[in-house]
Amino acid sequence: MNEEVRITAWVRGRVQRVGFRWFTRARALEIGALSGFALNLDDGRVQVVAEGPRVACQQLLDWLHGDDTPGRVDGVTEIWDTPRGGYGGFAIR
């Protein structure tokens, strides 16, 4: 089953000023079929919102949890939801 979903993830660690948002966007575009954004938060975390097929969202989430990200990821908190739409691609905010 590959229904459309929305994932919101908050990534903590040393994830700002290391190109994390850029690499997240590049990974989302590489996976394909994803729309959303990556955003630096004032508390040092990066918020990632992605919508698309469940398998594609899971691939992005697996990458966020993995060792191939820039900087250092200490943890990821995620929420799965239904898509809301309104994204024209995957952006850096």
Coordinates of N, CA, C and O in Angstrom, one line a residue:
M1 N 0.8 -1.2 0.0 CA 0.0 0.0 0.0 C 0.9 1.2 0.0 O 1.8 1.3 0.8
N2 N 0.6 2.2 -0.9 CA 1.4 3.3 -1.0 C 0.6 4.6 -1.1 O 0.6 5.4 -2.0
E3 N -0.3 4.8 -0.1 CA -1.1 6.0 0.0 C -0.3 7.2 0.2 O 0.8 7.2 0.6
E4 N -0.9 8.4 -0.1 CA -0.3 9.7 0.1 C -0.4 10.0 1.6 O -1.4 9.9 2.2
V5 N 0.7 10.5 2.1 CA 0.8 10.9 3.5 C 1.6 12.2 3.7 O 2.2 12.7 2.7
R6 N 1.6 12.7 4.9 CA 2.4 13.8 5.2 C 3.2 13.5 6.5 O 2.7 12.8 7.4
I7 N 4.5 13.8 6.4 CA 5.3 13.6 7.6 C 5.9 15.0 8.0 O 6.3 15.7 7.2
T8 N 5.8 15.2 9.3 CA 6.5 16.4 9.9 C 7.6 15.8 10.8 O 7.3 15.1 11.7
A9 N 8.8 16.3 10.6 CA 9.9 15.8 11.4 C 10.7 16.9 12.0 O 10.9 17.9 11.3
W10 N 11.1 16.8 13.2 CA 12.0 17.8 13.9 C 13.3 17.1 14.2 O 13.3 16.1 14.9
V11 N 14.3 17.7 13.6 CA 15.7 17.0 13.6 C 16.5 17.9 14.6 O 16.7 19.1 14.4
R12 N 17.1 17.2 15.6 CA 17.9 17.9 16.6 C 19.3 17.4 16.5 O 19.6 16.3 16.1
G13 N 20.2 18.3 16.9 CA 21.7 18.0 16.9 C 22.4 19.2 16.3 O 21.9 20.3 16.4
R14 N 23.5 19.0 15.7 CA 24.2 20.0 15.0 C 23.8 20.0 13.5 O 24.4 19.4 12.6
V15 N 22.6 20.6 13.3 CA 22.0 20.6 12.0 C 21.7 21.9 11.3 O 21.1 22.0 10.3
Q16 N 22.2 23.0 11.9 CA 22.2 24.3 11.3 C 23.6 24.7 11.0 O 24.6 24.4 11.7
R17 N 23.7 25.5 9.9 CA 25.0 26.0 9.4 C 25.9 24.9 8.9 O 27.2 25.1 8.9
V18 N 25.3 23.8 8.4 CA 26.1 22.7 7.9 C 25.5 22.3 6.5 O 25.9 21.2 6.0
G19 N 24.6 23.0 6.0 CA 24.0 22.7 4.7 C 22.9 21.6 4.8 O 22.5 21.0 3.8
F20 N 22.4 21.4 6.0 CA 21.4 20.4 6.3 C 20.1 20.6 5.4 O 19.6 19.6 4.8
R21 N 19.6 21.8 5.4 CA 18.4 22.0 4.6 C 18.6 21.8 3.1 O 17.8 21.1 2.5
W22 N 19.8 22.2 2.6 CA 20.1 22.0 1.2 C 20.2 20.5 0.9 O 19.6 20.1 -0.1
F23 N 20.9 19.8 1.7 CA 21.0 18.3 1.5 C 19.7 17.6 1.6 O 19.4 16.6 1.0
T24 N 18.8 18.1 2.6 CA 17.5 17.5 2.7 C 16.7 17.7 1.5 O 16.0 16.8 1.0
R25 N 16.7 18.9 0.9 CA 16.0 19.2 -0.3 C 16.5 18.3 -1.5 O 15.8 17.7 -2.2
A26 N 17.9 18.2 -1.6 CA 18.5 17.4 -2.6 C 18.1 15.9 -2.5 O 17.8 15.3 -3.5
R27 N 18.0 15.4 -1.3 CA 17.6 14.0 -1.0 C 16.1 13.8 -1.4 O 15.8 12.8 -2.0
A28 N 15.3 14.8 -1.0 CA 13.8 14.7 -1.4 C 13.7 14.7 -2.9 O 12.8 13.9 -3.4
L29 N 14.4 15.5 -3.6 CA 14.3 15.6 -5.1 C 14.8 14.3 -5.7 O 14.3 13.8 -6.7
E30 N 15.9 13.7 -5.1 CA 16.4 12.5 -5.6 C 15.4 11.3 -5.4 O 15.3 10.5 -6.3
I31 N 14.8 11.3 -4.2 CA 13.7 10.3 -4.0 C 12.6 10.4 -5.0 O 12.1 9.5 -5.5
G32 N 12.2 11.7 -5.2 CA 11.1 12.0 -6.2 C 9.8 11.9 -5.5 O 9.6 11.3 -4.5
A33 N 8.8 12.6 -6.2 CA 7.4 12.5 -5.8 C 7.1 13.2 -4.4 O 6.0 12.9 -3.9
L34 N 8.0 13.9 -3.9 CA 7.8 14.6 -2.6 C 7.7 16.1 -2.8 O 8.4 16.7 -3.6
S35 N 6.8 16.7 -2.0 CA 6.8 18.1 -1.9 C 6.8 18.5 -0.4 O 6.5 17.7 0.4
G36 N 7.2 19.8 -0.1 CA 7.3 20.2 1.2 C 8.4 21.2 1.4 O 8.7 22.0 0.5
F37 N 9.0 21.2 2.6 CA 10.1 22.1 2.9 C 11.0 21.7 4.0 O 10.6 20.8 4.8
A38 N 12.1 22.4 4.2 CA 13.0 22.2 5.3 C 13.2 23.6 5.8 O 13.5 24.6 5.1
L39 N 13.1 23.8 7.2 CA 13.1 25.1 7.8 C 14.0 25.1 9.1 O 13.8 24.2 9.9
N40 N 14.9 26.1 9.2 CA 15.6 26.2 10.5 C 14.7 26.8 11.5 O 14.0 27.8 11.2
L41 N 14.7 26.3 12.7 CA 13.9 26.8 13.8 C 14.9 27.6 14.8 O 16.1 27.3 14.8
D42 N 14.3 28.5 15.5 CA 15.1 29.3 16.4 C 15.8 28.6 17.5 O 16.8 29.0 18.0
D43 N 15.3 27.4 17.8 CA 15.9 26.6 18.9 C 17.1 25.7 18.4 O 17.6 24.9 19.2
G44 N 17.4 25.8 17.2 CA 18.6 25.0 16.6 C 18.2 23.8 15.9 O 19.0 23.1 15.3
R45 N 16.9 23.4 15.9 CA 16.4 22.2 15.2 C 16.1 22.6 13.8 O 16.0 23.8 13.4
V46 N 15.9 21.6 12.9 CA 15.4 21.8 11.6 C 14.1 21.0 11.5 O 14.0 19.9 11.9
Q47 N 13.1 21.7 11.0 CA 11.8 21.1 10.7 C 11.7 20.7 9.3 O 12.0 21.5 8.4
V48 N 11.3 19.5 9.0 CA 11.1 19.0 7.7 C 9.7 18.5 7.5 O 9.2 17.7 8.3
V49 N 9.0 19.0 6.5 CA 7.6 18.6 6.2 C 7.7 18.1 4.8 O 8.2 18.7 3.8
A50 N 7.2 16.8 4.6 CA 7.2 16.2 3.3 C 5.8 15.5 3.1 O 5.3 14.9 4.0
E51 N 5.3 15.7 1.9 CA 4.1 15.0 1.5 C 4.4 14.2 0.2 O 5.1 14.7 -0.7
G52 N 3.8 13.1 0.1 CA 3.9 12.2 -1.1 C 3.6 10.8 -0.7 O 3.0 10.5 0.3
P53 N 4.0 9.8 -1.6 CA 3.7 8.4 -1.3 C 4.4 8.0 0.0 O 5.5 8.5 0.3
R54 N 3.7 7.1 0.7 CA 4.3 6.7 2.0 C 5.7 6.2 1.9 O 6.6 6.5 2.7
V55 N 6.0 5.4 0.9 CA 7.3 4.8 0.7 C 8.4 5.9 0.5 O 9.5 5.8 1.0
A56 N 8.0 6.9 -0.2 CA 9.0 8.0 -0.4 C 9.2 8.8 0.9 O 10.4 9.2 1.2
C57 N 8.1 9.1 1.6 CA 8.3 9.8 2.9 C 9.1 8.9 3.9 O 10.0 9.5 4.6
Q58 N 8.9 7.6 3.9 CA 9.7 6.7 4.7 C 11.2 6.8 4.3 O 12.1 6.8 5.2
Q59 N 11.5 6.8 3.0 CA 12.9 6.9 2.6 C 13.5 8.2 3.1 O 14.7 8.1 3.5
L60 N 12.8 9.3 3.0 CA 13.4 10.5 3.5 C 13.6 10.5 5.0 O 14.6 10.9 5.5
L61 N 12.6 9.9 5.7 CA 12.8 9.8 7.2 C 14.0 8.9 7.5 O 14.7 9.2 8.5
D62 N 14.1 7.8 6.8 CA 15.2 6.9 7.0 C 16.6 7.6 6.8 O 17.5 7.4 7.6
W63 N 16.6 8.5 5.8 CA 17.8 9.3 5.5 C 18.1 10.2 6.7 O 19.2 10.4 7.1
L64 N 17.0 10.9 7.2 CA 17.2 11.8 8.3 C 17.8 11.1 9.6 O 18.5 11.7 10.3
H65 N 17.4 9.8 9.8 CA 17.9 9.0 10.9 C 19.3 8.5 10.7 O 19.9 8.0 11.6
G66 N 19.7 8.5 9.4 CA 20.9 7.8 9.0 C 22.2 8.5 9.3 O 22.2 9.6 9.9
D67 N 23.3 7.9 8.9 CA 24.6 8.5 9.1 C 25.1 9.4 8.0 O 26.3 9.9 8.0
D68 N 24.3 9.5 6.9 CA 24.8 10.2 5.7 C 24.3 11.7 5.6 O 24.5 12.3 4.6
T69 N 23.8 12.2 6.7 CA 23.4 13.6 6.8 C 24.6 14.5 7.1 O 25.5 14.0 7.8
P70 N 24.5 15.7 6.7 CA 25.6 16.7 7.1 C 25.4 17.0 8.6 O 24.3 16.9 9.2
G71 N 26.5 17.4 9.3 CA 26.4 17.8 10.7 C 26.3 16.5 11.5 O 26.9 15.5 11.2
R72 N 25.5 16.6 12.6 CA 25.3 15.5 13.5 C 23.8 15.5 13.9 O 23.3 16.4 14.6
V73 N 23.2 14.4 13.7 CA 21.8 14.2 14.1 C 21.8 13.5 15.4 O 22.3 12.4 15.5
D74 N 21.2 14.1 16.4 CA 21.1 13.5 17.8 C 19.7 12.8 17.9 O 19.6 11.9 18.8
G75 N 18.8 13.2 17.2 CA 17.5 12.6 17.2 C 16.5 13.2 16.3 O 16.7 14.3 15.8
V76 N 15.4 12.4 16.0 CA 14.4 12.9 15.1 C 13.0 12.5 15.7 O 12.8 11.4 16.1
T77 N 12.2 13.5 15.8 CA 10.8 13.3 16.3 C 9.9 13.5 15.1 O 10.0 14.5 14.4
E78 N 9.0 12.5 14.8 CA 8.1 12.7 13.6 C 6.7 12.4 13.9 O 6.4 11.7 14.9
I79 N 5.8 13.0 13.1 CA 4.4 12.8 13.2 C 3.9 12.5 11.8 O 4.2 13.3 10.8
W80 N 3.2 11.5 11.6 CA 2.6 11.1 10.4 C 1.1 11.6 10.3 O 0.4 11.6 11.4
D81 N 0.7 12.1 9.2 CA -0.6 12.7 9.1 C -1.1 12.6 7.6 O -0.4 12.0 6.8
T82 N -2.3 13.1 7.4 CA -2.8 13.1 6.0 C -2.3 14.4 5.3 O -2.1 15.4 5.9
P83 N -2.1 14.3 4.0 CA -1.5 15.4 3.3 C -2.5 16.6 3.3 O -3.7 16.4 3.3
R84 N -2.0 17.8 3.2 CA -2.8 19.0 3.2 C -2.6 19.7 1.8 O -3.4 20.6 1.5
G85 N -1.5 19.4 1.1 CA -1.3 20.0 -0.2 C -0.8 21.4 -0.1 O -0.5 22.0 0.9
G86 N -0.7 22.1 -1.3 CA -0.3 23.5 -1.3 C 1.2 23.7 -1.5 O 1.6 24.9 -1.5
Y87 N 1.9 22.7 -1.7 CA 3.4 22.8 -2.0 C 3.6 22.6 -3.5 O 3.2 21.6 -4.0
G88 N 4.4 23.5 -4.1 CA 4.7 23.4 -5.5 C 6.0 22.6 -5.8 O 6.5 22.7 -6.9
G89 N 6.6 22.0 -4.8 CA 7.9 21.3 -4.9 C 8.4 21.1 -3.5 O 7.7 21.2 -2.6
F90 N 9.7 21.0 -3.4 CA 10.4 20.9 -2.1 C 11.3 22.1 -2.0 O 12.2 22.3 -2.7
A91 N 11.0 22.9 -1.0 CA 11.7 24.2 -0.8 C 12.6 24.3 0.5 O 12.4 23.5 1.4
I92 N 13.5 25.2 0.4 CA 14.3 25.6 1.6 C 13.7 26.9 2.1 O 13.5 27.8 1.4
R93 N 13.3 26.9 3.4 CA 12.7 28.1 3.9 C 13.6 28.7 5.0 O 14.4 28.0 5.6

